[in-house]
């Protein structure tokens, strides 16, 4: 089934099952009914991409800085071998499905020939001022079949109107409009809440509702990222690590606007909220090097393949998406070491996940009954089909009789998130001779949960949902071996 059909079918089924309608007394607050949220089609597609590459590139690349002050001479921007196709090819080979570029960072230098300011590639010697990094970036993404995302820093240390809130908001909307109208479909628009310059300097009040409206109307297919969403939330740290408990829902009051800070905010972002009222899954951003921008002195400080795998398990494997930053050099190319590690990382992922030892298993489940509950669908390799416990059940189990005893050390579970994220506790057991032995126990599952366990050999595996807030639906139970 195509993704679109599935989601349409999903909503029809959800309606049929009354998932969105039913009031549950334990969830209904004093204000009345609580409806468990489900993803939009865009959020669902965004999550299934799993891996996106972040590209920090700009005047900082040439000044050896992390945060420019906005006073940089645009003539420093002059990559000698610029090639966005090289970025995209490496990303694709490593299994990434999207890239996000810093169209403008805090220094205010624009990587596209904007009409809003002279502080752009137009004032640089690169391609005699006729170049457009954003154009070459989106073209490269499309040529490699990758989603193209853009980061437009709200904080702008160059623009004189910054701090004069209405004027700067108009300026910012103009820039956003250029980016969202001149470069075809954009899959993700990335904002941060950085709002600098402090008490004696300029203080800007961003018009977030207007920013959101602009993106929605110009690029309805895009998701928006910030610590306050609205579509995708920051995971609360820059280490690329999601919470062991990781809900895709949030209580929007906990982080009312981008850049909001206060007690418990980071934790709320890290874990989400079991009873949150909006679907706002977490994105885990982190750099392959210590800095976000390229610094030659960090060329020997690139994450190893094992480290990248750990990141994958701690982000994608915890119901999040990994946004891994790989900064181009001042030549305009991804550095060799980084490229080598990424390619090897992609190969490792492909090898590990090539053989699912659960496929072909015979499956029984609690609640038996009609084919609609379809336990076999947890091993059919299709994350869009699922086993459902009977409607309204808050627990249940599936038991796999493997085609042959299998040796594995990774358990992969997926919920049918098109119907919401409900599971709060689960246990995975293996039949060890005469009894069931716990292989892993966890809290949330969501889109994907990967548990690394001590290697086990068993002919039977049981997954028990110990508690779910609403009908548990498992799309996948898969078993893999890392030392293949
Ligand atoms: C932050 C910025 O201040 C950093 O420089 C970097 O761009 C990071 C991804 O987001 O808000």
Tab-separated table of C-alpha atoms and ligand atoms in Angstrom:
chain	number	residue	atom	x	y	z
A	1	UNK	CA	0.000	0.000	0.000
A	2	UNK	CA	1.248	3.464	-0.696
A	3	UNK	CA	1.898	5.619	2.334
A	4	UNK	CA	-0.965	7.939	1.480
A	5	UNK	CA	-3.465	5.073	1.095
A	6	UNK	CA	-2.300	3.570	4.299
A	7	UNK	CA	-2.809	6.744	6.245
A	8	UNK	CA	-6.206	7.258	4.716
A	9	UNK	CA	-7.069	3.659	5.587
A	10	UNK	CA	-5.559	4.238	9.012
A	11	UNK	CA	-7.795	7.182	9.742
A	12	UNK	CA	-10.818	5.280	8.467
A	13	UNK	CA	-9.943	2.387	10.737
A	14	UNK	CA	-9.273	4.737	13.617
A	15	UNK	CA	-12.699	6.200	13.159
A	16	UNK	CA	-14.263	2.766	12.884
A	17	UNK	CA	-12.587	1.664	16.059
A	18	UNK	CA	-13.574	4.890	17.718
A	19	UNK	CA	-9.953	5.596	18.608
A	20	UNK	CA	-10.223	9.311	18.194
A	21	UNK	CA	-13.679	9.613	19.622
A	22	UNK	CA	-13.816	7.563	22.718
A	23	UNK	CA	-13.463	9.324	26.036
A	24	UNK	CA	-11.463	7.433	28.563
A	25	UNK	CA	-12.260	8.262	32.109
A	26	UNK	CA	-8.630	8.031	33.285
A	27	UNK	CA	-7.513	10.398	30.566
A	28	UNK	CA	-10.371	12.818	30.695
A	29	UNK	CA	-9.303	15.846	32.660
A	30	UNK	CA	-11.615	18.283	34.357
A	31	UNK	CA	-12.039	20.068	31.033
A	32	UNK	CA	-13.456	16.963	29.420
A	33	UNK	CA	-12.438	14.431	26.834
A	34	UNK	CA	-8.880	13.620	25.886
A	35	UNK	CA	-8.178	12.322	22.397
A	36	UNK	CA	-4.884	10.593	21.802
A	37	UNK	CA	-3.129	12.332	18.894
A	38	UNK	CA	-1.894	10.685	15.705
A	39	UNK	CA	0.752	11.879	13.219
A	40	UNK	CA	0.020	13.862	10.119
A	41	UNK	CA	1.100	12.334	6.853
A	42	UNK	CA	4.115	14.687	6.834
A	43	UNK	CA	5.188	13.749	10.348
A	44	UNK	CA	4.848	10.069	9.526
A	45	UNK	CA	6.943	10.389	6.356
A	46	UNK	CA	9.501	12.518	8.223
A	47	UNK	CA	9.940	9.848	10.885
A	48	UNK	CA	10.250	6.985	8.449
A	49	UNK	CA	13.238	8.707	6.875
A	50	UNK	CA	15.118	7.955	10.128
A	51	UNK	CA	18.368	9.701	9.129
A	52	UNK	CA	18.936	13.262	7.971
A	53	UNK	CA	22.259	14.988	7.428
A	54	UNK	CA	22.821	18.483	8.743
A	55	UNK	CA	25.138	20.753	6.759
A	56	UNK	CA	26.651	23.727	8.587
A	57	UNK	CA	28.397	25.858	6.000
A	58	UNK	CA	28.935	29.604	5.683
A	59	UNK	CA	31.349	32.371	6.623
A	60	UNK	CA	32.196	30.510	9.844
A	61	UNK	CA	33.741	27.772	7.686
A	62	UNK	CA	36.269	30.335	6.458
A	63	UNK	CA	36.756	32.183	9.756
A	64	UNK	CA	37.210	29.016	11.821
A	65	UNK	CA	34.356	30.040	14.093
A	66	UNK	CA	31.214	28.516	15.555
A	67	UNK	CA	29.258	31.735	15.915
A	68	UNK	CA	30.084	34.654	13.658
A	69	UNK	CA	29.429	38.155	14.923
A	70	UNK	CA	27.880	39.427	11.696
A	71	UNK	CA	30.868	41.628	10.893
A	72	UNK	CA	32.530	39.117	8.594
A	73	UNK	CA	33.595	40.351	5.198
A	74	UNK	CA	31.461	38.407	2.656
A	75	UNK	CA	34.585	38.125	0.514
A	76	UNK	CA	35.905	35.427	2.844
A	77	UNK	CA	33.332	33.032	1.396
A	78	UNK	CA	35.190	31.362	-1.444
A	79	UNK	CA	35.054	27.557	-1.586
A	80	UNK	CA	37.470	26.355	-4.225
A	81	UNK	CA	35.944	22.958	-5.060
A	82	UNK	CA	32.331	23.406	-3.993
A	83	UNK	CA	30.253	20.340	-4.887
A	84	UNK	CA	26.869	19.770	-3.249
A	85	UNK	CA	26.494	16.559	-5.263
A	86	UNK	CA	29.418	15.131	-3.303
A	87	UNK	CA	27.535	15.852	-0.041
A	88	UNK	CA	24.378	14.245	-1.381
A	89	UNK	CA	26.134	11.182	-2.787
A	90	UNK	CA	27.825	10.507	0.523
A	91	UNK	CA	24.599	11.045	2.437
A	92	UNK	CA	22.714	8.685	0.147
A	93	UNK	CA	25.380	5.979	0.292
A	94	UNK	CA	25.302	6.137	4.087
A	95	UNK	CA	21.530	5.576	4.200
A	96	UNK	CA	20.416	9.172	4.857
A	97	UNK	CA	17.142	10.225	3.297
A	98	UNK	CA	17.265	13.995	3.722
A	99	UNK	CA	19.670	16.888	4.235
A	100	UNK	CA	19.212	20.230	5.975
A	101	UNK	CA	21.402	23.211	5.067
A	102	UNK	CA	22.159	26.350	7.087
A	103	UNK	CA	20.769	28.812	4.536
A	104	UNK	CA	21.625	31.487	7.117
A	105	UNK	CA	23.325	31.078	10.482
A	106	UNK	CA	23.503	33.597	13.335
A	107	UNK	CA	26.073	35.725	11.435
A	108	UNK	CA	23.345	36.659	8.944
A	109	UNK	CA	25.331	35.677	5.844
A	110	UNK	CA	22.924	34.241	3.263
A	111	UNK	CA	23.950	31.293	1.138
A	112	UNK	CA	21.500	32.332	-1.574
A	113	UNK	CA	21.403	35.603	-3.554
A	114	UNK	CA	18.643	37.139	-1.488
A	115	UNK	CA	17.030	40.456	-2.348
A	116	UNK	CA	16.726	41.230	1.384
A	117	UNK	CA	20.377	42.130	2.073
A	118	UNK	CA	23.766	42.422	0.414
A	119	UNK	CA	25.226	40.188	3.054
A	120	UNK	CA	25.149	37.084	0.869
A	121	UNK	CA	26.957	34.954	-1.675
A	122	UNK	CA	26.273	37.742	-4.131
A	123	UNK	CA	28.950	39.837	-2.404
A	124	UNK	CA	31.461	37.006	-2.386
A	125	UNK	CA	34.073	36.136	-4.998
A	126	UNK	CA	32.655	32.604	-5.264
A	127	UNK	CA	31.467	32.103	-8.852
A	128	UNK	CA	32.080	35.840	-9.266
A	129	UNK	CA	29.081	36.559	-7.092
A	130	UNK	CA	26.716	34.598	-9.304
A	131	UNK	CA	26.616	31.416	-7.208
A	132	UNK	CA	23.697	30.063	-5.152
A	133	UNK	CA	24.497	27.410	-2.562
A	134	UNK	CA	20.833	26.821	-1.746
A	135	UNK	CA	20.021	26.135	-5.414
A	136	UNK	CA	22.896	23.681	-5.836
A	137	UNK	CA	21.996	22.070	-2.539
A	138	UNK	CA	18.342	21.428	-3.409
A	139	UNK	CA	19.308	20.262	-6.911
A	140	UNK	CA	21.798	17.824	-5.412
A	141	UNK	CA	19.219	16.515	-2.933
A	142	UNK	CA	16.727	15.919	-5.706
A	143	UNK	CA	19.306	14.266	-7.951
A	144	UNK	CA	20.001	11.747	-5.173
A	145	UNK	CA	16.370	11.354	-4.119
A	146	UNK	CA	16.886	13.054	-0.756
A	147	UNK	CA	14.502	15.423	0.988
A	148	UNK	CA	15.790	19.014	1.084
A	149	UNK	CA	15.493	20.991	4.320
A	150	UNK	CA	16.591	24.517	5.219
A	151	UNK	CA	17.678	26.164	8.465
A	152	UNK	CA	17.097	29.914	8.582
A	153	UNK	CA	18.463	31.236	11.857
A	154	UNK	CA	16.059	33.735	13.407
A	155	UNK	CA	18.924	35.318	15.329
A	156	UNK	CA	20.768	37.596	12.906
A	157	UNK	CA	23.839	39.460	14.124
A	158	UNK	CA	24.361	41.363	10.896
A	159	UNK	CA	20.960	42.755	10.027
A	160	UNK	CA	20.530	46.315	11.373
A	161	UNK	CA	16.779	45.917	11.871
A	162	UNK	CA	17.318	43.029	14.285
A	163	UNK	CA	15.838	44.079	17.613
A	164	UNK	CA	13.362	46.447	16.015
A	165	UNK	CA	10.816	43.679	16.230
A	166	UNK	CA	8.172	44.503	13.607
A	167	UNK	CA	10.785	45.575	11.041
A	168	UNK	CA	12.972	42.550	11.546
A	169	UNK	CA	9.953	40.230	11.489
A	170	UNK	CA	9.062	41.581	8.044
A	171	UNK	CA	12.662	41.093	6.922
A	172	UNK	CA	12.703	37.538	8.244
A	173	UNK	CA	9.395	36.681	6.572
A	174	UNK	CA	10.772	38.052	3.293
A	175	UNK	CA	13.787	35.757	3.551
A	176	UNK	CA	11.626	32.799	4.453
A	177	UNK	CA	9.321	33.550	1.545
A	178	UNK	CA	12.228	33.602	-0.903
A	179	UNK	CA	13.467	30.265	0.341
A	180	UNK	CA	10.051	28.668	0.305
A	181	UNK	CA	8.966	29.917	-3.096
A	182	UNK	CA	12.083	29.749	-5.246
A	183	UNK	CA	13.484	26.310	-4.587
A	184	UNK	CA	10.674	23.777	-5.062
A	185	UNK	CA	9.451	21.401	-2.331
A	186	UNK	CA	11.186	21.752	1.024
A	187	UNK	CA	10.638	18.856	3.409
A	188	UNK	CA	11.764	20.408	6.700
A	189	UNK	CA	12.162	23.988	7.884
A	190	UNK	CA	14.505	24.201	10.825
A	191	UNK	CA	14.408	26.962	13.439
A	192	UNK	CA	16.262	27.411	16.658
A	193	UNK	CA	15.195	29.585	19.512
A	194	UNK	CA	18.519	31.446	19.800
A	195	UNK	CA	17.709	35.034	20.616
A	196	UNK	CA	20.951	36.799	21.403
A	197	UNK	CA	22.516	40.177	22.026
A	198	UNK	CA	21.526	40.440	25.667
A	199	UNK	CA	20.291	43.158	27.979
A	200	UNK	CA	22.299	46.125	26.690
A	201	UNK	CA	21.938	45.105	23.058
A	202	UNK	CA	19.043	44.314	20.800
A	203	UNK	CA	16.170	42.168	21.888
A	204	UNK	CA	13.974	40.717	19.207
A	205	UNK	CA	10.460	39.381	19.692
A	206	UNK	CA	9.963	36.831	16.965
A	207	UNK	CA	6.507	36.507	15.497
A	208	UNK	CA	6.253	32.727	15.665
A	209	UNK	CA	2.570	32.456	14.685
A	210	UNK	CA	3.298	34.427	11.515
A	211	UNK	CA	6.383	32.340	10.774
A	212	UNK	CA	4.356	29.149	11.156
A	213	UNK	CA	1.533	30.456	9.003
A	214	UNK	CA	3.993	31.414	6.282
A	215	UNK	CA	5.550	27.959	6.174
A	216	UNK	CA	2.177	26.233	6.268
A	217	UNK	CA	0.833	28.249	3.400
A	218	UNK	CA	3.952	28.210	1.193
A	219	UNK	CA	5.112	24.649	1.878
A	220	UNK	CA	2.208	22.615	3.229
A	221	UNK	CA	4.237	19.427	2.787
A	222	UNK	CA	7.055	20.564	5.087
A	223	UNK	CA	7.459	19.864	8.786
A	224	UNK	CA	8.729	22.622	11.066
A	225	UNK	CA	11.342	21.930	13.692
A	226	UNK	CA	12.128	23.907	16.830
A	227	UNK	CA	12.188	23.181	20.544
A	228	UNK	CA	8.530	24.219	20.470
A	229	UNK	CA	7.688	22.349	17.258
A	230	UNK	CA	5.103	22.851	15.965
A	231	UNK	CA	5.541	19.635	13.957
A	232	UNK	CA	8.800	18.205	15.210
A	233	UNK	CA	10.469	18.968	18.519
A	234	UNK	CA	14.076	19.257	19.587
A	235	UNK	CA	15.078	16.299	21.713
A	236	UNK	CA	16.420	18.613	24.429
A	237	UNK	CA	20.175	18.025	24.000
A	238	UNK	CA	22.798	18.302	21.293
A	239	UNK	CA	24.244	14.874	21.974
A	240	UNK	CA	21.923	13.009	19.619
A	241	UNK	CA	20.381	10.998	22.429
A	242	UNK	CA	16.654	10.484	22.934
A	243	UNK	CA	15.071	9.444	26.228
A	244	UNK	CA	14.805	5.762	27.035
A	245	UNK	CA	11.193	6.678	27.529
A	246	UNK	CA	10.297	8.606	24.410
A	247	UNK	CA	6.745	9.651	23.597
A	248	UNK	CA	5.941	11.361	20.316
A	249	UNK	CA	3.343	13.463	22.085
A	250	UNK	CA	3.881	16.676	23.988
A	251	UNK	CA	2.006	18.999	26.229
A	252	UNK	CA	2.487	22.242	24.215
A	253	UNK	CA	2.260	24.322	27.404
A	254	UNK	CA	5.550	22.855	28.584
A	255	UNK	CA	7.466	24.622	25.766
A	256	UNK	CA	5.182	27.438	24.595
A	257	UNK	CA	7.637	29.027	22.134
A	258	UNK	CA	11.038	28.351	20.593
A	259	UNK	CA	13.849	29.251	22.955
A	260	UNK	CA	11.650	28.982	26.051
A	261	UNK	CA	13.586	27.693	29.021
A	262	UNK	CA	12.658	26.811	32.540
A	263	UNK	CA	12.721	23.970	35.013
A	264	UNK	CA	11.888	20.631	33.498
A	265	UNK	CA	11.883	21.858	29.899
A	266	UNK	CA	14.796	19.705	28.750
A	267	UNK	CA	13.285	16.673	30.380
A	268	UNK	CA	9.893	17.333	28.789
A	269	UNK	CA	11.618	17.530	25.400
A	270	UNK	CA	13.634	14.402	26.015
A	271	UNK	CA	10.751	12.167	27.016
A	272	UNK	CA	7.624	13.735	25.546
A	273	UNK	CA	4.378	13.116	27.339
A	274	UNK	CA	2.314	9.918	27.582
A	275	UNK	CA	-0.851	11.997	27.569
A	276	UNK	CA	0.336	14.929	25.485
A	277	UNK	CA	-2.295	16.613	23.372
A	278	UNK	CA	-0.182	17.163	20.246
A	279	UNK	CA	1.860	14.775	18.097
A	280	UNK	CA	5.349	16.287	18.087
A	281	UNK	CA	8.044	13.621	17.694
A	282	UNK	CA	11.647	14.284	18.707
A	283	UNK	CA	14.588	15.042	16.439
A	284	UNK	CA	18.033	14.363	17.864
A	285	UNK	CA	20.663	16.711	16.423
A	286	UNK	CA	24.370	16.165	16.944
A	287	UNK	CA	27.615	16.740	15.078
A	288	UNK	CA	30.046	14.143	13.775
A	289	UNK	CA	32.773	16.441	15.161
A	290	UNK	CA	32.964	18.599	18.294
A	291	UNK	CA	31.870	21.739	16.371
A	292	UNK	CA	28.928	22.337	14.058
A	293	UNK	CA	31.181	24.087	11.526
A	294	UNK	CA	34.378	22.677	10.049
A	295	UNK	CA	37.593	23.415	11.920
A	296	UNK	CA	40.828	21.963	10.550
A	297	UNK	CA	42.074	21.203	14.066
A	298	UNK	CA	39.129	18.815	14.493
A	299	UNK	CA	40.026	16.703	11.465
A	300	UNK	CA	41.288	13.975	13.793
A	301	UNK	CA	38.290	14.182	16.056
A	302	UNK	CA	35.588	12.540	13.973
A	303	UNK	CA	33.125	10.067	15.464
A	304	UNK	CA	34.028	6.457	14.760
A	305	UNK	CA	31.732	3.986	13.014
A	306	UNK	CA	30.946	2.343	16.380
A	307	UNK	CA	30.118	5.718	17.864
A	308	UNK	CA	27.799	6.494	14.956
A	309	UNK	CA	26.089	3.146	15.468
A	310	UNK	CA	25.629	3.954	19.155
A	311	UNK	CA	24.016	7.232	18.111
A	312	UNK	CA	21.684	5.394	15.762
A	313	UNK	CA	20.515	3.093	18.535
A	314	UNK	CA	20.136	5.996	20.986
A	315	UNK	CA	18.069	8.102	18.577
A	316	UNK	CA	16.311	6.175	15.822
A	317	UNK	CA	16.224	3.191	18.172
A	318	UNK	CA	14.377	5.319	20.701
A	319	UNK	CA	11.538	6.626	18.600
A	320	UNK	CA	13.445	9.666	17.384
A	321	UNK	CA	15.047	10.843	14.174
A	322	UNK	CA	18.793	11.408	13.929
A	323	UNK	CA	19.950	14.684	12.401
A	324	UNK	CA	23.685	14.186	12.061
A	325	UNK	CA	25.773	17.219	11.201
A	326	UNK	CA	28.673	16.778	8.768
A	327	UNK	CA	30.323	20.126	8.000
A	328	UNK	CA	31.951	20.791	4.618
A	329	UNK	CA	35.503	22.142	4.532
A	330	UNK	CA	36.520	25.524	3.156
A	331	UNK	CA	36.966	23.753	-0.181
A	332	UNK	CA	33.223	23.065	-0.081
A	333	UNK	CA	33.474	19.282	0.253
A	334	UNK	CA	32.672	16.865	3.057
A	335	UNK	CA	36.000	15.909	4.654
A	336	UNK	CA	37.564	12.557	3.698
A	337	UNK	CA	37.598	11.030	7.166
A	338	UNK	CA	33.978	11.930	7.799
A	339	UNK	CA	32.980	10.538	4.409
A	340	UNK	CA	34.836	7.290	5.067
A	341	UNK	CA	33.256	6.796	8.484
A	342	UNK	CA	29.800	7.574	7.128
A	343	UNK	CA	30.111	5.148	4.259
A	344	UNK	CA	31.256	2.396	6.623
A	345	UNK	CA	28.407	3.292	9.001
A	346	UNK	CA	25.896	2.889	6.159
A	347	UNK	CA	27.400	-0.483	5.265
A	348	UNK	CA	27.212	-1.662	8.879
A	349	UNK	CA	23.554	-0.684	9.108
A	350	UNK	CA	22.758	-2.488	5.898
A	351	UNK	CA	24.573	-5.630	7.032
A	352	UNK	CA	23.036	-5.704	10.499
A	353	UNK	CA	19.500	-5.182	9.285
A	354	UNK	CA	19.766	-7.420	6.205
A	355	UNK	CA	18.592	-10.588	7.973
A	356	UNK	CA	15.545	-10.579	10.185
A	357	UNK	CA	15.533	-13.869	12.075
A	358	UNK	CA	11.858	-13.431	12.919
A	359	UNK	CA	10.672	-13.510	9.352
A	360	UNK	CA	8.794	-16.669	8.515
A	361	UNK	CA	7.881	-17.236	12.181
A	362	UNK	CA	4.471	-18.593	13.121
A	363	UNK	CA	2.736	-16.069	15.344
A	364	UNK	CA	0.025	-16.470	17.990
A	365	UNK	CA	-1.394	-13.612	19.985
A	366	UNK	CA	-3.617	-12.858	22.910
A	367	UNK	CA	-7.177	-11.896	22.211
A	368	UNK	CA	-7.157	-14.275	19.222
A	369	UNK	CA	-10.209	-14.034	16.996
A	370	UNK	CA	-10.683	-12.473	13.600
A	371	UNK	CA	-8.120	-11.929	10.893
A	372	UNK	CA	-8.463	-8.231	11.595
A	373	UNK	CA	-6.153	-8.768	14.592
A	374	UNK	CA	-3.636	-10.437	12.238
A	375	UNK	CA	-0.727	-11.491	14.468
A	376	UNK	CA	1.317	-12.701	11.448
A	377	UNK	CA	1.613	-9.105	10.310
A	378	UNK	CA	4.285	-8.387	12.924
A	379	UNK	CA	6.698	-10.522	10.895
A	380	UNK	CA	5.645	-9.657	7.357
A	381	UNK	CA	8.389	-7.030	6.984
A	382	UNK	CA	5.834	-4.318	6.328
A	383	UNK	CA	5.792	-1.624	9.031
A	384	UNK	CA	2.407	-0.451	7.773
A	385	UNK	CA	0.545	-3.651	8.669
A	386	UNK	CA	0.092	-4.687	12.275
A	387	UNK	CA	-1.338	-6.927	14.941
A	388	UNK	CA	-3.929	-5.233	17.098
A	389	UNK	CA	-5.085	-6.368	20.508
A	390	UNK	CA	-8.874	-6.283	20.792
A	391	UNK	CA	-10.179	-2.733	20.810
A	392	UNK	CA	-9.885	-1.145	24.204
A	393	UNK	CA	-7.449	-3.756	25.575
A	394	UNK	CA	-4.599	-2.291	27.613
A	395	UNK	CA	-2.296	-5.283	27.450
A	396	UNK	CA	-1.631	-8.298	25.270
A	397	UNK	CA	1.085	-10.503	23.825
A	398	UNK	CA	2.392	-12.040	20.642
A	399	UNK	CA	4.422	-15.212	20.547
A	400	UNK	CA	6.731	-16.133	17.689
A	401	UNK	CA	7.633	-19.708	16.861
A	402	UNK	CA	10.728	-19.145	14.739
A	403	UNK	CA	11.321	-21.145	11.581
A	404	UNK	CA	14.522	-22.395	13.260
A	405	UNK	CA	16.233	-21.518	16.563
A	406	UNK	CA	17.927	-18.180	15.984
A	407	UNK	CA	20.854	-16.350	17.515
A	408	UNK	CA	20.387	-12.596	17.802
A	409	UNK	CA	21.330	-9.596	19.931
A	410	UNK	CA	18.991	-6.880	18.655
A	411	UNK	CA	15.230	-6.771	19.102
A	412	UNK	CA	13.291	-4.303	16.972
A	413	UNK	CA	9.730	-3.369	17.886
A	414	UNK	CA	7.433	-0.970	16.081
A	415	UNK	CA	4.010	0.321	16.973
A	416	UNK	CA	1.475	1.126	14.288
A	417	UNK	CA	1.887	4.837	14.961
A	418	UNK	CA	-0.626	5.896	12.320
A	419	UNK	CA	-3.056	4.923	15.100
A	420	UNK	CA	-1.137	6.703	17.828
A	421	UNK	CA	1.505	5.743	20.356
A	422	UNK	CA	0.005	3.864	23.281
A	423	UNK	CA	2.408	1.286	24.712
A	424	UNK	CA	3.933	2.239	28.076
A	425	UNK	CA	5.621	-1.023	29.181
A	426	UNK	CA	6.691	-4.152	27.383
A	427	UNK	CA	8.730	-7.266	28.003
A	428	UNK	CA	10.543	-9.462	25.481
A	429	UNK	CA	11.204	-13.062	26.492
A	430	UNK	CA	12.930	-16.031	24.908
A	431	UNK	CA	12.097	-19.698	25.552
A	432	UNK	CA	15.258	-21.047	27.112
A	433	UNK	CA	14.875	-24.830	27.317
A	434	UNK	CA	12.220	-25.084	29.967
A	435	UNK	CA	11.157	-21.556	30.765
A	436	UNK	CA	10.680	-18.042	29.501
A	437	UNK	CA	13.606	-15.721	30.222
A	438	UNK	CA	13.441	-11.951	29.962
A	439	UNK	CA	15.652	-10.639	27.163
A	440	UNK	CA	14.650	-7.018	27.478
A	441	UNK	CA	12.144	-4.854	29.228
A	442	UNK	CA	11.303	-1.331	28.285
A	443	UNK	CA	8.841	1.493	28.388
A	444	UNK	CA	7.848	3.233	25.163
A	445	UNK	CA	8.082	1.820	21.628
A	446	UNK	CA	6.573	4.287	19.161
A	447	UNK	CA	7.802	4.314	15.574
A	448	UNK	CA	10.823	2.161	16.395
A	449	UNK	CA	12.477	0.712	19.470
A	450	UNK	CA	15.789	-1.108	19.144
A	451	UNK	CA	17.049	-3.045	22.151
A	452	UNK	CA	20.598	-4.324	22.155
A	453	UNK	CA	20.680	-7.428	24.324
A	454	UNK	CA	23.256	-10.058	25.297
A	455	UNK	CA	23.345	-12.552	22.448
A	456	UNK	CA	20.585	-15.164	22.829
A	457	UNK	CA	19.657	-18.351	20.964
A	458	UNK	CA	16.066	-19.479	21.120
A	459	UNK	CA	13.292	-21.057	19.043
A	460	UNK	CA	10.509	-18.909	20.555
A	461	UNK	CA	10.123	-15.254	21.418
A	462	UNK	CA	7.260	-13.597	23.266
A	463	UNK	CA	6.517	-9.882	23.394
A	464	UNK	CA	4.163	-8.864	26.156
A	465	UNK	CA	2.587	-5.450	26.288
A	466	UNK	CA	2.258	-4.968	30.021
A	467	UNK	CA	0.411	-1.688	29.835
A	468	UNK	CA	-0.894	0.489	27.040
A	469	UNK	CA	-2.948	3.672	27.345
A	470	UNK	CA	-5.113	2.485	24.496
A	471	UNK	CA	-5.348	-0.539	22.193
A	472	UNK	CA	-1.803	-1.827	21.589
A	473	UNK	CA	-0.932	-2.355	17.940
A	474	UNK	CA	2.416	-3.869	17.012
A	475	UNK	CA	3.590	-3.430	13.447
A	476	UNK	CA	6.926	-5.219	13.799
A	477	UNK	CA	8.754	-7.729	15.921
A	478	UNK	CA	12.152	-8.301	14.310
A	479	UNK	CA	15.372	-9.972	15.466
A	480	UNK	CA	18.849	-9.134	14.207
A	481	UNK	CA	22.441	-10.062	14.880
A	482	UNK	CA	25.112	-7.384	15.030
A	483	UNK	CA	28.192	-9.555	14.539
A	484	UNK	CA	27.263	-10.862	11.115
B	1	LIG	C1	22.098	26.073	17.728
B	1	LIG	C2	23.113	27.073	17.174
B	1	LIG	O1	23.390	28.091	18.111
B	1	LIG	C3	24.366	26.297	16.846
B	1	LIG	O2	25.373	27.108	16.322
B	1	LIG	C4	23.991	25.200	15.843
B	1	LIG	O3	23.554	25.785	14.647
B	1	LIG	C5	22.910	24.311	16.427
B	1	LIG	C6	22.461	23.227	15.496
B	1	LIG	O4	21.787	25.088	16.781
B	1	LIG	O5	20.955	26.689	18.136
